[in-house]
CSV table of C-alpha atoms in Angstrom, one decimal:
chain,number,residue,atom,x,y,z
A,1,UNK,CA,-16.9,-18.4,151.4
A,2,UNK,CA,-19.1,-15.8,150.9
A,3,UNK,CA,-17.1,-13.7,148.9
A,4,UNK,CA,-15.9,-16.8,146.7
A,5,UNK,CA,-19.5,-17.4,146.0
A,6,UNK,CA,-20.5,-13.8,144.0
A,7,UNK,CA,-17.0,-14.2,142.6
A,8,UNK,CA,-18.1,-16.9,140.9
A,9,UNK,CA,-21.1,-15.9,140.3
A,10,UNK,CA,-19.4,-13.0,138.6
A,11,UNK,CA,-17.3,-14.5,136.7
A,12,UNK,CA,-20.1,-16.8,135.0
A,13,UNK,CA,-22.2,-13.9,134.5
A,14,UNK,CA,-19.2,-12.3,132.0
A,15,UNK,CA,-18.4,-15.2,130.4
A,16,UNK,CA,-21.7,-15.7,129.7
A,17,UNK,CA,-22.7,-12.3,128.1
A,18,UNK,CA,-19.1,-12.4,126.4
A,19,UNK,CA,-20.0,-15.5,124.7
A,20,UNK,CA,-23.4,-13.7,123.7
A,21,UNK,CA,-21.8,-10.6,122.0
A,22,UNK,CA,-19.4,-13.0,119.7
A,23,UNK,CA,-22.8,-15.0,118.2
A,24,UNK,CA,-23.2,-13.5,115.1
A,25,UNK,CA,-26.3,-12.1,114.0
A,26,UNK,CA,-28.3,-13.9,111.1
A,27,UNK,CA,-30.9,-13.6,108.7
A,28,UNK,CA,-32.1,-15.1,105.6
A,29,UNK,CA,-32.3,-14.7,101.9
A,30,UNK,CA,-35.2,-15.6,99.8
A,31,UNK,CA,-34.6,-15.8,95.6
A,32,UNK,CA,-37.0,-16.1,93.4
A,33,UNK,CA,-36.8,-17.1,89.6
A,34,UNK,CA,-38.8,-15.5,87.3
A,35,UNK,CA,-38.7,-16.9,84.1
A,36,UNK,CA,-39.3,-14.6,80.9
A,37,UNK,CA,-38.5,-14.5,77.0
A,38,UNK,CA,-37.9,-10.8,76.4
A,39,UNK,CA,-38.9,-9.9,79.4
A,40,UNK,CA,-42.1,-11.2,79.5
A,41,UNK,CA,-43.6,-13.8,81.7
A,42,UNK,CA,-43.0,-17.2,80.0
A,43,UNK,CA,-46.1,-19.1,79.5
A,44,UNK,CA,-45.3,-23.4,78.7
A,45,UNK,CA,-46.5,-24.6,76.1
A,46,UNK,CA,-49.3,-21.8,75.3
A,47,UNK,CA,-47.9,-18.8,73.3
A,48,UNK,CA,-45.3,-17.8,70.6
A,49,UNK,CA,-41.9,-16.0,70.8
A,50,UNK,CA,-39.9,-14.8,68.3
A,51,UNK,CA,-35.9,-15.2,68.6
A,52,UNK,CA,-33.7,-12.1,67.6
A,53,UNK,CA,-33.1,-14.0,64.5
A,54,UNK,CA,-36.8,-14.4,63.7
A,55,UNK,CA,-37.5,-17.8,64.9
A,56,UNK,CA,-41.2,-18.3,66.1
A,57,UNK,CA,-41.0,-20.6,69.2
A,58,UNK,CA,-43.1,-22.3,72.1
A,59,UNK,CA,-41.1,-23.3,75.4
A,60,UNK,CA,-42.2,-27.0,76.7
A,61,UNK,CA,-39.4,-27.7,79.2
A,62,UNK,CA,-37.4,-25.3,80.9
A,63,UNK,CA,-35.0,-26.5,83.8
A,64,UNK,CA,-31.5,-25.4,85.1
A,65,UNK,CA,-29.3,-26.1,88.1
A,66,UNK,CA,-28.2,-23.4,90.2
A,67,UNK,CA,-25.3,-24.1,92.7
A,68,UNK,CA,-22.6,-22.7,94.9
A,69,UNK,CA,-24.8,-19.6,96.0
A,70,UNK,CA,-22.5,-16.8,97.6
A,71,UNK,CA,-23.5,-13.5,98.4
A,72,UNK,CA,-20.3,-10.8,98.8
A,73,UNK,CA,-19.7,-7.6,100.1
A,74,UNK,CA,-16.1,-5.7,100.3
A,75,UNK,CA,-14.9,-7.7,103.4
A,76,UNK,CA,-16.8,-10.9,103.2
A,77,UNK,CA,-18.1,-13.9,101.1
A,78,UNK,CA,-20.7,-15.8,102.1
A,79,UNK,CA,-21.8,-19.4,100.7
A,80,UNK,CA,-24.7,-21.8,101.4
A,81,UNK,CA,-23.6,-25.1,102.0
A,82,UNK,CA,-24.3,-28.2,100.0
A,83,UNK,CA,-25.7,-25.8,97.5
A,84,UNK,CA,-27.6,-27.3,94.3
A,85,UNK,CA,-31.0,-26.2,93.6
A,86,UNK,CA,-33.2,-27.7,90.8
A,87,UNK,CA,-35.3,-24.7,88.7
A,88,UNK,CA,-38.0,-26.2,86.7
A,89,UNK,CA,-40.6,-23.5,84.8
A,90,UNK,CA,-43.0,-26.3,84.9
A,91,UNK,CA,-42.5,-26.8,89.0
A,92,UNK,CA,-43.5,-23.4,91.0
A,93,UNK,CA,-42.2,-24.7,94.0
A,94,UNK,CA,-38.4,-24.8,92.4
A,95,UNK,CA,-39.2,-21.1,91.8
A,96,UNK,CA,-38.7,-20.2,95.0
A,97,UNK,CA,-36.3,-21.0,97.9
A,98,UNK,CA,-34.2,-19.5,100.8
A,99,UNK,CA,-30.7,-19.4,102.1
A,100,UNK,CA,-30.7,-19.4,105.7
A,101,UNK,CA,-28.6,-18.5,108.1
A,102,UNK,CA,-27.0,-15.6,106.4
A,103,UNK,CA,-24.6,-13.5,108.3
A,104,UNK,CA,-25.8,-9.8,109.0
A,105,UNK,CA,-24.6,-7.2,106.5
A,106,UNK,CA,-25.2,-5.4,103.1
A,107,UNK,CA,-24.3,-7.8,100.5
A,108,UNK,CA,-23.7,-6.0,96.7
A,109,UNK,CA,-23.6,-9.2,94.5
A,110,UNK,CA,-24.8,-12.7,94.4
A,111,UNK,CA,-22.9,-15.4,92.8
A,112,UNK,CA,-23.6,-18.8,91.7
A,113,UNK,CA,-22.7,-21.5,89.0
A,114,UNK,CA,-25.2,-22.3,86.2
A,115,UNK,CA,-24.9,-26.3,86.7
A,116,UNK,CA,-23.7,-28.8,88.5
A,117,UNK,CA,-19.9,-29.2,89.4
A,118,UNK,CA,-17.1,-31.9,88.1
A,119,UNK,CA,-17.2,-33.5,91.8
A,120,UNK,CA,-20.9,-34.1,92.0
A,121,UNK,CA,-21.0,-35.5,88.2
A,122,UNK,CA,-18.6,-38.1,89.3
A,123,UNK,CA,-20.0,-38.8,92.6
A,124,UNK,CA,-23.0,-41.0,90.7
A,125,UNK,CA,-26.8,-41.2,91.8
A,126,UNK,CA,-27.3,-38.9,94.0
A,127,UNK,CA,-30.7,-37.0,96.0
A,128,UNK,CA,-32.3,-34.4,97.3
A,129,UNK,CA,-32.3,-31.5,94.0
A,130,UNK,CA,-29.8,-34.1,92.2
A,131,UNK,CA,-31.7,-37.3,92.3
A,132,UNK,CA,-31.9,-38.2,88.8
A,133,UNK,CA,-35.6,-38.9,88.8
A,134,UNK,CA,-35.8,-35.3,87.9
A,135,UNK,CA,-34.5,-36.2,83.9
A,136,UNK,CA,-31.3,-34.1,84.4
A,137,UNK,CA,-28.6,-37.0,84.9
A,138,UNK,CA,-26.5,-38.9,81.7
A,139,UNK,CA,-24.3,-41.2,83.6
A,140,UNK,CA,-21.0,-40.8,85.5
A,141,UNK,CA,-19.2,-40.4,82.1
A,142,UNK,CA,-21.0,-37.0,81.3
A,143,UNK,CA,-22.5,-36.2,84.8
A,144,UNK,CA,-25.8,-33.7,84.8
A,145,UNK,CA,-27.3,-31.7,82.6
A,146,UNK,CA,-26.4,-28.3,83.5
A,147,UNK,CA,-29.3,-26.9,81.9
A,148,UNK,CA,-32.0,-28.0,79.7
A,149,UNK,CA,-34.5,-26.8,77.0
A,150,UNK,CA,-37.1,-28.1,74.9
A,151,UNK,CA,-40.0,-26.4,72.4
A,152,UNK,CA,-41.1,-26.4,68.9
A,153,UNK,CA,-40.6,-23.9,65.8
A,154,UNK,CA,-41.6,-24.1,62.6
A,155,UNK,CA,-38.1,-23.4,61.4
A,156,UNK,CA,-37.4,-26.9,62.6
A,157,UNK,CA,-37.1,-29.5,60.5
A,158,UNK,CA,-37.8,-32.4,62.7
A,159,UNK,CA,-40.2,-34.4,63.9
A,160,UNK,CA,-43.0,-32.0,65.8
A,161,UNK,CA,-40.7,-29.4,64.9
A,162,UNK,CA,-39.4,-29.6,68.0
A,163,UNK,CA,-35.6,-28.4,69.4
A,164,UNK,CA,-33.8,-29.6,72.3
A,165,UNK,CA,-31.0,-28.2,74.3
A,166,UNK,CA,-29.6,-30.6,76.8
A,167,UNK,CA,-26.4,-28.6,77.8
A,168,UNK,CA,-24.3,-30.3,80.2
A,169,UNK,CA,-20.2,-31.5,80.1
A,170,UNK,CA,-17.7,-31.1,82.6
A,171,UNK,CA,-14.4,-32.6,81.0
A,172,UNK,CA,-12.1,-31.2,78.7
A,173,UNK,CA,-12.7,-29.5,76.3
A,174,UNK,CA,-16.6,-29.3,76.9
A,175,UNK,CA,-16.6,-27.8,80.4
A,176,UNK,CA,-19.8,-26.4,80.5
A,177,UNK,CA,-20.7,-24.5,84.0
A,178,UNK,CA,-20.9,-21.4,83.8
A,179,UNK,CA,-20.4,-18.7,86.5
A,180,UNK,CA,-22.4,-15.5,87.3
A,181,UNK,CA,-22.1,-12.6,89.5
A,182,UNK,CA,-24.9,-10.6,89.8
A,183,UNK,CA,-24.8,-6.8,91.4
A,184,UNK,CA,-27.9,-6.7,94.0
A,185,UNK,CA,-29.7,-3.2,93.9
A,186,UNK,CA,-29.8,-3.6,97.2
A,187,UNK,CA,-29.7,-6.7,100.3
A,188,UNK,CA,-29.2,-5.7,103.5
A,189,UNK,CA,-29.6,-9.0,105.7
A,190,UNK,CA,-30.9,-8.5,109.2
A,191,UNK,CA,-31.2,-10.3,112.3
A,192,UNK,CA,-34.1,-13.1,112.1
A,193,UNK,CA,-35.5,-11.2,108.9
A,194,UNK,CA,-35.9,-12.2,105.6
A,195,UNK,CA,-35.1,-10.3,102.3
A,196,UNK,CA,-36.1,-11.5,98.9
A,197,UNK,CA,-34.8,-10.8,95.5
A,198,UNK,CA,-36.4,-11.7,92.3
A,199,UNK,CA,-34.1,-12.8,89.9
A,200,UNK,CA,-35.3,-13.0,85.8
A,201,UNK,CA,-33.8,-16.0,83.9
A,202,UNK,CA,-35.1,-14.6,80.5
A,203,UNK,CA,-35.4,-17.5,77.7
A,204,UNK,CA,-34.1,-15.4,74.9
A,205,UNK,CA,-30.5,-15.5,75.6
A,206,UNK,CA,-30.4,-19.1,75.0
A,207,UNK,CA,-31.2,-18.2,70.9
A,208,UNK,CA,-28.4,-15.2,70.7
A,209,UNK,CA,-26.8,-15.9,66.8
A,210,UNK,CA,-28.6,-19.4,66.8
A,211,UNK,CA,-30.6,-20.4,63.7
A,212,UNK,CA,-33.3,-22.7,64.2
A,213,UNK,CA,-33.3,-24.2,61.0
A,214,UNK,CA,-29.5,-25.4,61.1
A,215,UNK,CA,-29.3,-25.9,64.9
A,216,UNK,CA,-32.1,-27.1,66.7
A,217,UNK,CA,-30.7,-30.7,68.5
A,218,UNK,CA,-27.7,-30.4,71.1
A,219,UNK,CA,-28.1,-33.1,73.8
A,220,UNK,CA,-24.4,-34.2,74.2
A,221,UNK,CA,-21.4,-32.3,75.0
A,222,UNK,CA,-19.9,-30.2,71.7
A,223,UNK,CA,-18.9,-27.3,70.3
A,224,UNK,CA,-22.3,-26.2,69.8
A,225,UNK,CA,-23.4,-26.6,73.4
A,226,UNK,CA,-20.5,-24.4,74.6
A,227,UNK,CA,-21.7,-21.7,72.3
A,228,UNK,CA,-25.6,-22.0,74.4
A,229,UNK,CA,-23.8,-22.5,77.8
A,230,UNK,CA,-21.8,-18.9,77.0
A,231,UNK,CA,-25.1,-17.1,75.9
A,232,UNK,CA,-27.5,-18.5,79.3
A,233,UNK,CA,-24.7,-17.0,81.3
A,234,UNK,CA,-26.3,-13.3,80.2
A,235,UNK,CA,-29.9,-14.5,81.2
A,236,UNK,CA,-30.5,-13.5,84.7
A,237,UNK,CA,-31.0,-9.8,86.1
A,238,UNK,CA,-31.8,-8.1,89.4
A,239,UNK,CA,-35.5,-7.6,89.2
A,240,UNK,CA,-36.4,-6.9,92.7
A,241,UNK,CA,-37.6,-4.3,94.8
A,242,UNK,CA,-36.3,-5.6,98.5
A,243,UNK,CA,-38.6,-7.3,100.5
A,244,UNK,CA,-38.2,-7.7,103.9
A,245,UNK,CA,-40.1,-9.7,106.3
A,246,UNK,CA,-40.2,-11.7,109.9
């Protein structure tokens, strides 16, 4: 009996430190959105950019959906589930959040789609970063608004001189979301650490070969808003230096 008793004692004891050396180590990914126009930090609302096509222009509203994150490597892809995040210049707290739960290992891109995808557009009212409280929801027709903008120019000849560039779609032949792949300078994720990486979503993309003065209102799906949906796609960039912290 005695014998049987450290036998089984033995045997839980391996099981137990088998099961331990299968549990995957984890850490976490902080990304934070910097917005900019040339490269500078954007300021709502309060100062002037000029467009590569000479159009003067203040920023009001700024907002796009990020979803599907997935961070790759050679061997692996990793994605954050249930992944939609709302990023709104005007909100700092959108500006920043973090993926947890991140397998351990170098990661040498991050991808994600600029907008919202054809199954949550149909899926109606919905919450958390989708709720449509947040003035990026049509209707179940034309789903969300992938990404807006809004400002004024004095090349515009509207009311206020004001543009606006709701950009959104996801049926033929408007499919609007867009997918980027970003190389990482560097993201090593570690056990129960956190890295972050600043990522620049710079404004001026939006105005590549646009003139202000004959297009300045795009707030269904067109022709025209597949043309701003393919130049936002160039708008982000690695930024960071690596930060890692407990």
């Amino acid at each position: 009996m005695k014998y049987k008793t450290i036998n089984k004692i033995l045997i839980f004891f391996v099981l137990v430190m088998s099961s331990t050396q299968f549990v995957a180590a984890q850490g976490a990914l902080a990304i934070q959105i910097l917005p900019v126009f040339n490269g500078k930090p954007l300021q709502l609302n309060e100062k002037m950019y000029r467009t590569e096509n000479g159009d003067s222009v203040s920023i009001e509203t700024f907002k796009f959906y990020m979803s599907s994150l997935k961070l790759l490597n050679d061997h692996f892809i990793y994605q954050e589930p249930n992944s939609y995040h709302l990023v709104d210049a005007e909100d700092s707290n959108s500006l920043y959040f973090k993926i947890e739960q991140i397998p351990s290992g170098i990661y040498s891109s991050l991808s994600f789609n600029i907008g919202v995808d054809s199954i949550a557009s149909v899926s109606g009212a919905l919450g958390g970063a989708l709720d449509p409280t947040f003035g990026m929801y049509w209707a179940w027709n034309t789903g969300y608004i992938n990404a807006k903008l809004v400002g004024s120019s004095p090349s515009c000849n509207t009311m206020h001189h004001q543009f606006e560039f709701h950009i959104g779609g996801y049926k033929e032949p408007y499919l609007m979301l867009r997918k980027v792949q970003i190389p990482l300078r560097e993201c090593t994720i570690k056990d129960g650490l956190t890295q972050t990486i600043i990522l620049q979503a710079d404004i001026a993309t939006w105005f590549s070969g646009i003139h202000l003065t004959s297009l300045n209102n795009v707030v269904l799906p067109s022709v025209e808003a597949l043309k701003i949906a393919d130049n936002y796609m160039e708008m982000f960039h690695d930024s960071s230096n690596i930060a890692e912290k407990k």
